[in-house]
PDB file of C-alpha atoms in Angstrom:
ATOM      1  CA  UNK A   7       0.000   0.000   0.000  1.00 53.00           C
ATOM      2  CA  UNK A   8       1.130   3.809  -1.077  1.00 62.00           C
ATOM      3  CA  UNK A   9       2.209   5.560   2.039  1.00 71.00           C
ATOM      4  CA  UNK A  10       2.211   9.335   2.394  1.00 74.00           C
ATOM      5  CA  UNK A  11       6.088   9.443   2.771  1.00 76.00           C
ATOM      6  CA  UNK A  12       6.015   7.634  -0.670  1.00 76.00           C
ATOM      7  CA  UNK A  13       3.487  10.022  -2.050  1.00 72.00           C
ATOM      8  CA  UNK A  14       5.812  13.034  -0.822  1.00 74.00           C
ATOM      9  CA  UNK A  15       8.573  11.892  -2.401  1.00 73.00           C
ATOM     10  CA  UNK A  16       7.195  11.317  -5.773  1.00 72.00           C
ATOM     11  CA  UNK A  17       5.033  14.821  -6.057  1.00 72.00           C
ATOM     12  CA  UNK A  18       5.087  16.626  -2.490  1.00 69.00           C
ATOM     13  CA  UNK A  19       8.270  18.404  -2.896  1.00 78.00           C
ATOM     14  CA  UNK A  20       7.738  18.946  -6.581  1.00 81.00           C
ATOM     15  CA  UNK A  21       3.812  20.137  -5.955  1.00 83.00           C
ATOM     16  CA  UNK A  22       4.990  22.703  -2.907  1.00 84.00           C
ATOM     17  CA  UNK A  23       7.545  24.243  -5.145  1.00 87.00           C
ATOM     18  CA  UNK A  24       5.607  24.825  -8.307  1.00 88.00           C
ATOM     19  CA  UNK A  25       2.955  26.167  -5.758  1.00 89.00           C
ATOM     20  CA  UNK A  26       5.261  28.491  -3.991  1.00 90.00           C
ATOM     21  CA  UNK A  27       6.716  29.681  -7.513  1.00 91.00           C
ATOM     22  CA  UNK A  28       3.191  30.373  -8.788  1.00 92.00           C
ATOM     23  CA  UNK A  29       2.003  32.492  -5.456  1.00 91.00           C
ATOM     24  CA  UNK A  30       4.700  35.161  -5.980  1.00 92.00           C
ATOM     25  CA  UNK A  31       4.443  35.512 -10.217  1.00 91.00           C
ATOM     26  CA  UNK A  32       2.734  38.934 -10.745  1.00 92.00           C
ATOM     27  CA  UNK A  33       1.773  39.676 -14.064  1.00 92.00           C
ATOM     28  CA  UNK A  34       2.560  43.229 -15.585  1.00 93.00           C
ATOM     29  CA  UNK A  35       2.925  42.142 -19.364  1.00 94.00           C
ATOM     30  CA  UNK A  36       1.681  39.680 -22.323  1.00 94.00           C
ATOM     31  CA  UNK A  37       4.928  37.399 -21.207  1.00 93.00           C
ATOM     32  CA  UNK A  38       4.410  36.890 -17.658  1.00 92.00           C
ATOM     33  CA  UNK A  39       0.402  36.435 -18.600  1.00 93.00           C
ATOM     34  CA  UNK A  40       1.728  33.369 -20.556  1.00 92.00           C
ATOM     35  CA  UNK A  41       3.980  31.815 -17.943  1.00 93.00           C
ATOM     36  CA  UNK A  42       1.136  32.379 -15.383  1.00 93.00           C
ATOM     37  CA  UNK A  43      -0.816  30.337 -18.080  1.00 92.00           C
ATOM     38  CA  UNK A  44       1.632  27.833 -18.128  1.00 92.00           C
ATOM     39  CA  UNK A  45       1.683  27.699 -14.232  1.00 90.00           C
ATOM     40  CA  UNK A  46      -1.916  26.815 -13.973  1.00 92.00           C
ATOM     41  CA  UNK A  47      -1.406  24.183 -16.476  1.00 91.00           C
ATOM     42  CA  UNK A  48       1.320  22.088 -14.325  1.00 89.00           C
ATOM     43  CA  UNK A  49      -0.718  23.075 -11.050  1.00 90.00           C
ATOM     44  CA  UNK A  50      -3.419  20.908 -13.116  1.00 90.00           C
ATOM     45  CA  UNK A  51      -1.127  18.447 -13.757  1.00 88.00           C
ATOM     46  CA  UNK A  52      -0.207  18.341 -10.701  1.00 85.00           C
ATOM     47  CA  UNK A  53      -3.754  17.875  -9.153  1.00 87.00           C
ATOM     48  CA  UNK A  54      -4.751  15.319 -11.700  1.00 88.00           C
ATOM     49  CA  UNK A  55      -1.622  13.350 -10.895  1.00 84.00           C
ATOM     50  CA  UNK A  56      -2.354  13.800  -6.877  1.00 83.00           C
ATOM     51  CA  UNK A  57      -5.807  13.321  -7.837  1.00 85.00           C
ATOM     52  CA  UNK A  58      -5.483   9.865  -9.633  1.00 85.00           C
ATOM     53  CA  UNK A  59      -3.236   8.500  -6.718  1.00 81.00           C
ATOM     54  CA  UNK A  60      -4.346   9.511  -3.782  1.00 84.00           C
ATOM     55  CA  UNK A  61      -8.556   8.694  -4.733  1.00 86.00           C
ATOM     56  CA  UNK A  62      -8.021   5.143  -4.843  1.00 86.00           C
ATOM     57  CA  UNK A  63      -6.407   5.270  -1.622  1.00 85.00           C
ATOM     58  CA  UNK A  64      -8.945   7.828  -0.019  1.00 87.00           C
ATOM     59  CA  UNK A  65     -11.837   4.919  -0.788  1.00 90.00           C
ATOM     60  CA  UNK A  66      -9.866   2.544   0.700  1.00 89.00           C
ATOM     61  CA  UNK A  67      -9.871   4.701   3.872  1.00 89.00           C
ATOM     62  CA  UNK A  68     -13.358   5.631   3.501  1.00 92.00           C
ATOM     63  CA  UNK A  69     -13.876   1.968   3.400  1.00 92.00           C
ATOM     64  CA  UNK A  70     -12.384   1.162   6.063  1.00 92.00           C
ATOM     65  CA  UNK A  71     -13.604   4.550   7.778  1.00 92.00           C
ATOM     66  CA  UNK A  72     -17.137   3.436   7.436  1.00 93.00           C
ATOM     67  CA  UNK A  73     -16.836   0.381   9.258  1.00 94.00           C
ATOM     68  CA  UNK A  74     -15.837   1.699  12.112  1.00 93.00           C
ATOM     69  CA  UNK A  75     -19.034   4.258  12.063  1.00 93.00           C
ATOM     70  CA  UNK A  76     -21.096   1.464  11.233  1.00 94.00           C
ATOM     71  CA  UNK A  77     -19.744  -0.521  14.463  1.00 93.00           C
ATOM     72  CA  UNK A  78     -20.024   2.722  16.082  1.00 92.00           C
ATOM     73  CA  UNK A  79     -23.380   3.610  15.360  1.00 92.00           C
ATOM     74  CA  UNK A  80     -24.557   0.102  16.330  1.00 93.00           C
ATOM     75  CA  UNK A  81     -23.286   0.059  19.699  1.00 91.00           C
ATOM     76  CA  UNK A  82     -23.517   3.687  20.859  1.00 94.00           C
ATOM     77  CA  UNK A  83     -26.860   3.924  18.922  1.00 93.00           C
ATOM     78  CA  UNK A  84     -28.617   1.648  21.793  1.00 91.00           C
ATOM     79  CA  UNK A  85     -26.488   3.412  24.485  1.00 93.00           C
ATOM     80  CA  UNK A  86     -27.511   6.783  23.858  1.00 92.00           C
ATOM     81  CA  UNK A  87     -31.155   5.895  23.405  1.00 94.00           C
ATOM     82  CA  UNK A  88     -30.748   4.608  27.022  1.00 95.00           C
ATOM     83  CA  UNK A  89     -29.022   7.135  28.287  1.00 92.00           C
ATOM     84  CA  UNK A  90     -31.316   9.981  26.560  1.00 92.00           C
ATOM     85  CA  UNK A  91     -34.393   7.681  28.372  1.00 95.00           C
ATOM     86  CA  UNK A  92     -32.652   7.900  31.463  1.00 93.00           C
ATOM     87  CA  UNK A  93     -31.575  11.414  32.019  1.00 91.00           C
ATOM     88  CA  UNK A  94     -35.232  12.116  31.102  1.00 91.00           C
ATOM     89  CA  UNK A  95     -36.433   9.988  33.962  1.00 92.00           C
ATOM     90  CA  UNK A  96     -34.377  11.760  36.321  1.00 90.00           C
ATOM     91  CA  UNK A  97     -34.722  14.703  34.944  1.00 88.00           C
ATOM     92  CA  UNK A  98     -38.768  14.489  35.423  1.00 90.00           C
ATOM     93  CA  UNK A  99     -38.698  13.076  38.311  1.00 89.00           C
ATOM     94  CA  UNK A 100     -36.345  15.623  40.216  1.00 87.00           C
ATOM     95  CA  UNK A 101     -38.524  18.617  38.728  1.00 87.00           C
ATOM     96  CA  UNK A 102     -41.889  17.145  40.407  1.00 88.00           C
ATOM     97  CA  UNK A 103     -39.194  16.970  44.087  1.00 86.00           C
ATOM     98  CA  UNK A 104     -38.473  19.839  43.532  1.00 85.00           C
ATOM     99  CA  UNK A 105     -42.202  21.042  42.849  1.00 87.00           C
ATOM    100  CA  UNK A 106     -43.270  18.734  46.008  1.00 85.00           C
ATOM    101  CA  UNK A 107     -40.717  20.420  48.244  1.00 84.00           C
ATOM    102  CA  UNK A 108     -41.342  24.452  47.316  1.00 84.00           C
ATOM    103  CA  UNK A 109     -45.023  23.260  47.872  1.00 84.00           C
ATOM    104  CA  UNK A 110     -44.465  21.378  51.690  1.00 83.00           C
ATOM    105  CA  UNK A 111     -42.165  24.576  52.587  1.00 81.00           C
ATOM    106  CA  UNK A 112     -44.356  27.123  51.537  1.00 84.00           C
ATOM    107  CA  UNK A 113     -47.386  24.611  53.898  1.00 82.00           C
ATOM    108  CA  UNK A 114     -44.828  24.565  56.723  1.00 80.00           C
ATOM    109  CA  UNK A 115     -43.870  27.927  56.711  1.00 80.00           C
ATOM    110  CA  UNK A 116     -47.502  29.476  56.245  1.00 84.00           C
ATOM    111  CA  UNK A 117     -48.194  26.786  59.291  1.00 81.00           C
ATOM    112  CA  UNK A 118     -45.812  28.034  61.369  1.00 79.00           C
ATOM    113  CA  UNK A 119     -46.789  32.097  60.667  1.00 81.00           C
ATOM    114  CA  UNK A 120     -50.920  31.289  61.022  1.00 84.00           C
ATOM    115  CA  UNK A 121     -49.308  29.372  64.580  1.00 80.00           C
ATOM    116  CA  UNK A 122     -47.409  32.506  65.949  1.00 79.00           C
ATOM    117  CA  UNK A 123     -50.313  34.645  64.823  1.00 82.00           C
ATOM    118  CA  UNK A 124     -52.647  32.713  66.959  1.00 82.00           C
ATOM    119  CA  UNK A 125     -50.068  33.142  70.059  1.00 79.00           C
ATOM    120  CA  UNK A 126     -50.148  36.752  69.653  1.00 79.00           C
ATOM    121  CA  UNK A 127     -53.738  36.790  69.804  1.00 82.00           C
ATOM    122  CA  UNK A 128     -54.203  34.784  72.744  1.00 82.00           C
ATOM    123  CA  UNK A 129     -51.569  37.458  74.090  1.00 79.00           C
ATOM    124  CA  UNK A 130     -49.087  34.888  74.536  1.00 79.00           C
ATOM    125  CA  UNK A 131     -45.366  36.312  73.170  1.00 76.00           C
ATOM    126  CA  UNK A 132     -44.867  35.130  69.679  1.00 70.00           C
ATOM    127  CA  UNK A 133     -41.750  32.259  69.287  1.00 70.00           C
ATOM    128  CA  UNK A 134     -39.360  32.322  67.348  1.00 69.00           C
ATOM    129  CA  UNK A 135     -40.040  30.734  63.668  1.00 61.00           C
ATOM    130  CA  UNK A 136     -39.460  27.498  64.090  1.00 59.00           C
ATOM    131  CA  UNK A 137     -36.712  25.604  61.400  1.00 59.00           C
ATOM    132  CA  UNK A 138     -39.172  24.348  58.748  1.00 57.00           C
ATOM    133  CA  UNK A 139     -37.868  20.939  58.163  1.00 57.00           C
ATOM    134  CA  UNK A 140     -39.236  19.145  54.578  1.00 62.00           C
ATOM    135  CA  UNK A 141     -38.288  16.441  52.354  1.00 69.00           C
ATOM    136  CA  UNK A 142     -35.159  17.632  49.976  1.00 74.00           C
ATOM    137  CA  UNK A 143     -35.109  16.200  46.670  1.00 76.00           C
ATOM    138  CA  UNK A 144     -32.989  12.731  46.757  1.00 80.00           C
ATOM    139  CA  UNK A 145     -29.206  13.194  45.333  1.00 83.00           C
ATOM    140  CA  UNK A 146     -27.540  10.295  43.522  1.00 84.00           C
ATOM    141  CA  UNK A 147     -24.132  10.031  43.253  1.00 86.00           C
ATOM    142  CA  UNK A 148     -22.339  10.845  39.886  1.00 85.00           C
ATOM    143  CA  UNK A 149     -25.599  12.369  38.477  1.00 84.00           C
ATOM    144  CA  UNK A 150     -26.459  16.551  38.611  1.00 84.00           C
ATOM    145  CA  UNK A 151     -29.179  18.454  37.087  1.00 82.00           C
ATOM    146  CA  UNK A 152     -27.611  22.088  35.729  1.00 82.00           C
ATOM    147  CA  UNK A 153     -29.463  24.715  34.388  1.00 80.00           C
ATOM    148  CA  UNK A 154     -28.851  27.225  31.416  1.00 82.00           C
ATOM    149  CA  UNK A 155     -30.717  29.305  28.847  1.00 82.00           C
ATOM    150  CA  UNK A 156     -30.557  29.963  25.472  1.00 83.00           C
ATOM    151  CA  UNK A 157     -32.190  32.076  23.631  1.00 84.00           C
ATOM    152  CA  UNK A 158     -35.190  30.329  21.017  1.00 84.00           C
ATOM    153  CA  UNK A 159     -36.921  32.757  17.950  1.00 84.00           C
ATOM    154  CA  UNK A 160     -40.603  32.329  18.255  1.00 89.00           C
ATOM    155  CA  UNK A 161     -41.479  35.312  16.243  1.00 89.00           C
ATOM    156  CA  UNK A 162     -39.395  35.687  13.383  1.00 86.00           C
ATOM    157  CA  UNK A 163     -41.218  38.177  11.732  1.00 87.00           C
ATOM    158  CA  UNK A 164     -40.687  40.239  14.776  1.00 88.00           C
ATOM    159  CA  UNK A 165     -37.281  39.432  15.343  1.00 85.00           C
ATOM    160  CA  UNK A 166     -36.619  40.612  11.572  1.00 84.00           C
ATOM    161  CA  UNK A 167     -38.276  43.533  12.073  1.00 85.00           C
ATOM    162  CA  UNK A 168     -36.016  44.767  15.632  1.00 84.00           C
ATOM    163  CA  UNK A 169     -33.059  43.792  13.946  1.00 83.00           C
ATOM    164  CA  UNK A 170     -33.548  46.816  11.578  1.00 84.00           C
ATOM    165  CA  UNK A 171     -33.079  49.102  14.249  1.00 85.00           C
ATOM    166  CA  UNK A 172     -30.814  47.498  17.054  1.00 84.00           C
ATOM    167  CA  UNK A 173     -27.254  46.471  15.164  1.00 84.00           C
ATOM    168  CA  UNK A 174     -25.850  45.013  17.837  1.00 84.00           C
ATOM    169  CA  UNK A 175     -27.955  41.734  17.142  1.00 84.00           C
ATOM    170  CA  UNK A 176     -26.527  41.498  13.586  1.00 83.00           C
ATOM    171  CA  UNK A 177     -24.060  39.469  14.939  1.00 84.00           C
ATOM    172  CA  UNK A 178     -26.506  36.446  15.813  1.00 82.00           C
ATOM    173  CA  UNK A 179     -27.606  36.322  12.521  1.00 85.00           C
ATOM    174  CA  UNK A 180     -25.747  33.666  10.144  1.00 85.00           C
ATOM    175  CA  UNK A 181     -27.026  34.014   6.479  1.00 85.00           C
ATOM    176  CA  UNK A 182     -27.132  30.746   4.371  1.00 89.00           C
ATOM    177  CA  UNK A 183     -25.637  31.954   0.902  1.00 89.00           C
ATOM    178  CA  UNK A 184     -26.380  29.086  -1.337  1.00 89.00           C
ATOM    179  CA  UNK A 185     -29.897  29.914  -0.579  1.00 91.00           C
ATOM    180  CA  UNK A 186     -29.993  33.071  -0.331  1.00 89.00           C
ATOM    181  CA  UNK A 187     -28.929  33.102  -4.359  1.00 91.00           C
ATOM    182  CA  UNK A 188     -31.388  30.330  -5.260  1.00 90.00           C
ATOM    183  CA  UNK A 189     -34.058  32.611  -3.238  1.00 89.00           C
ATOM    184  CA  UNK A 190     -32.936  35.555  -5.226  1.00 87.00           C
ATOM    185  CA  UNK A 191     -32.626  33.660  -8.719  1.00 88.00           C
ATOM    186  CA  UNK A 192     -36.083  32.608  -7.870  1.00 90.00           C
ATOM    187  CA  UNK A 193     -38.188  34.913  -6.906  1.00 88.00           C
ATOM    188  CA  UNK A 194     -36.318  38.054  -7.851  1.00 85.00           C
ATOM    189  CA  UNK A 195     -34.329  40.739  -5.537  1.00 80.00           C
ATOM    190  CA  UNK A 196     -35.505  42.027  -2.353  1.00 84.00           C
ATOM    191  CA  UNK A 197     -34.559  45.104  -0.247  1.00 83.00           C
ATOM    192  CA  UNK A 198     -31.209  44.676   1.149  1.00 84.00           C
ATOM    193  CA  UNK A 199     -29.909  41.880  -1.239  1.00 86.00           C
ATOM    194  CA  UNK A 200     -28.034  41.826  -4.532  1.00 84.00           C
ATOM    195  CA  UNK A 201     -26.859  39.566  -7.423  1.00 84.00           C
ATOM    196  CA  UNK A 202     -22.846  40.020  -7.521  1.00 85.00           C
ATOM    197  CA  UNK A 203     -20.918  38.325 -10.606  1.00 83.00           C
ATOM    198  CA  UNK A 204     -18.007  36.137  -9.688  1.00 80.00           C
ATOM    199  CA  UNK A 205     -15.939  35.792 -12.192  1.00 77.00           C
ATOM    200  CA  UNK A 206     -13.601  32.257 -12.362  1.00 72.00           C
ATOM    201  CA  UNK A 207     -10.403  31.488 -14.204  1.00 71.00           C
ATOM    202  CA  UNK A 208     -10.409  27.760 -15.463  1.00 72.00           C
ATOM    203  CA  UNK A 209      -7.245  25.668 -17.643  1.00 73.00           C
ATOM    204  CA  UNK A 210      -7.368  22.638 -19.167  1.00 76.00           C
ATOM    205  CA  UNK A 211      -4.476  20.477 -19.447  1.00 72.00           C
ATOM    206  CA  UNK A 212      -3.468  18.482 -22.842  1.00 70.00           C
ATOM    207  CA  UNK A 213      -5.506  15.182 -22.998  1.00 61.00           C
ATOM    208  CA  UNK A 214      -7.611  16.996 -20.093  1.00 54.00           C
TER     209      UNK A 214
END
């Protein structure tokens, strides 16, 4: 099998120079236009010859590459629904403790004021509020419940609309090009968007 110190010693060195050479050719006149031309045409060589040695070899590795996510997938698959199931479980569960014990804290504690309010009534010096002792949610060892946010769209219209006047929130906004051209190509501009031209050199190589 080909190894990549074999492949850099039959067109690494040679591909890095002819690169190199190529980045620093400016072209001022007709001549050095036609040896730029003649640069792109061995950087296509080049390619094709990479290209035509290395592909075989990059299936081979995809091959081998998709075994492994195929064993992977199997057996974490199975685990993660599990775990997913799990974490859900707990996850449920310690929300309704937690729910349970806000609710038997807020009993105990209204308990204990309606209690001292009687005292005071009967003209009996109030006590001291007695420690309100309830059920805390159960802990298990290795497994934590953290909280975050994050921020969701549920109005997009609206969120379009504030971004036109607060520019700081430009920055959350990632725009999908490829569509955003199909869009345009479809339907025809809109406010805000244009068409640009990008132009692209090509060479062909002899036999190419």
């Amino acid at each position: 099998m080909t190894t990549i110190a074999a492949l850099e010693e039959s067109l690494g060195s040679e591909a890095v120079s002819l690169a190199e050479t190529a980045k620093e050719h400016t072209i001022t006149t007709a001549a050095e236009k036609e040896v730029a031309g003649g640069y792109l045409r061995e950087i296509k060589q080049f390619i094709a010859e990479i290209e035509s040695d290395v592909t075989p070899l990059v299936k081979e590795a995809k091959a081998h590459h998709s075994a492994l996510v195929a064993f992977r997938k199997k057996h974490l698959e199975p685990l993660q629904t599990a775990e997913k199931y799990l974490k859900e479980e707990l996850l449920g569960f310690t929300t309704a403790e937690e729910i349970r014990y806000e609710e038997e804290r807020t009993i105990r504690e209204s308990e204990a004021e309606t209690f001292n309010a009687a005292l005071v009534e009967a003209g009996a010096p109030p006590m001291e509020p007695p420690v309100v002792f309830t059920t805390q949610p159960h802990k298990v060892e290795g497994v934590s419940v953290r909280r975050s946010e994050h921020a969701v769209v549920t109005d997009l219209s609206a969120f379009l609309k504030a971004l036109t006047t607060q520019e700081a929130w430009h920055d959350a906004i990632k725009v999908d090009g490829v569509k955003l051209t199909r869009l345009v190509k479809t339907f025809g501009p809109i406010e805000g968007v244009e068409l640009q031209e990008k132009r692209v050199v090509s060479a062909r190589i002899k036999g190419g």
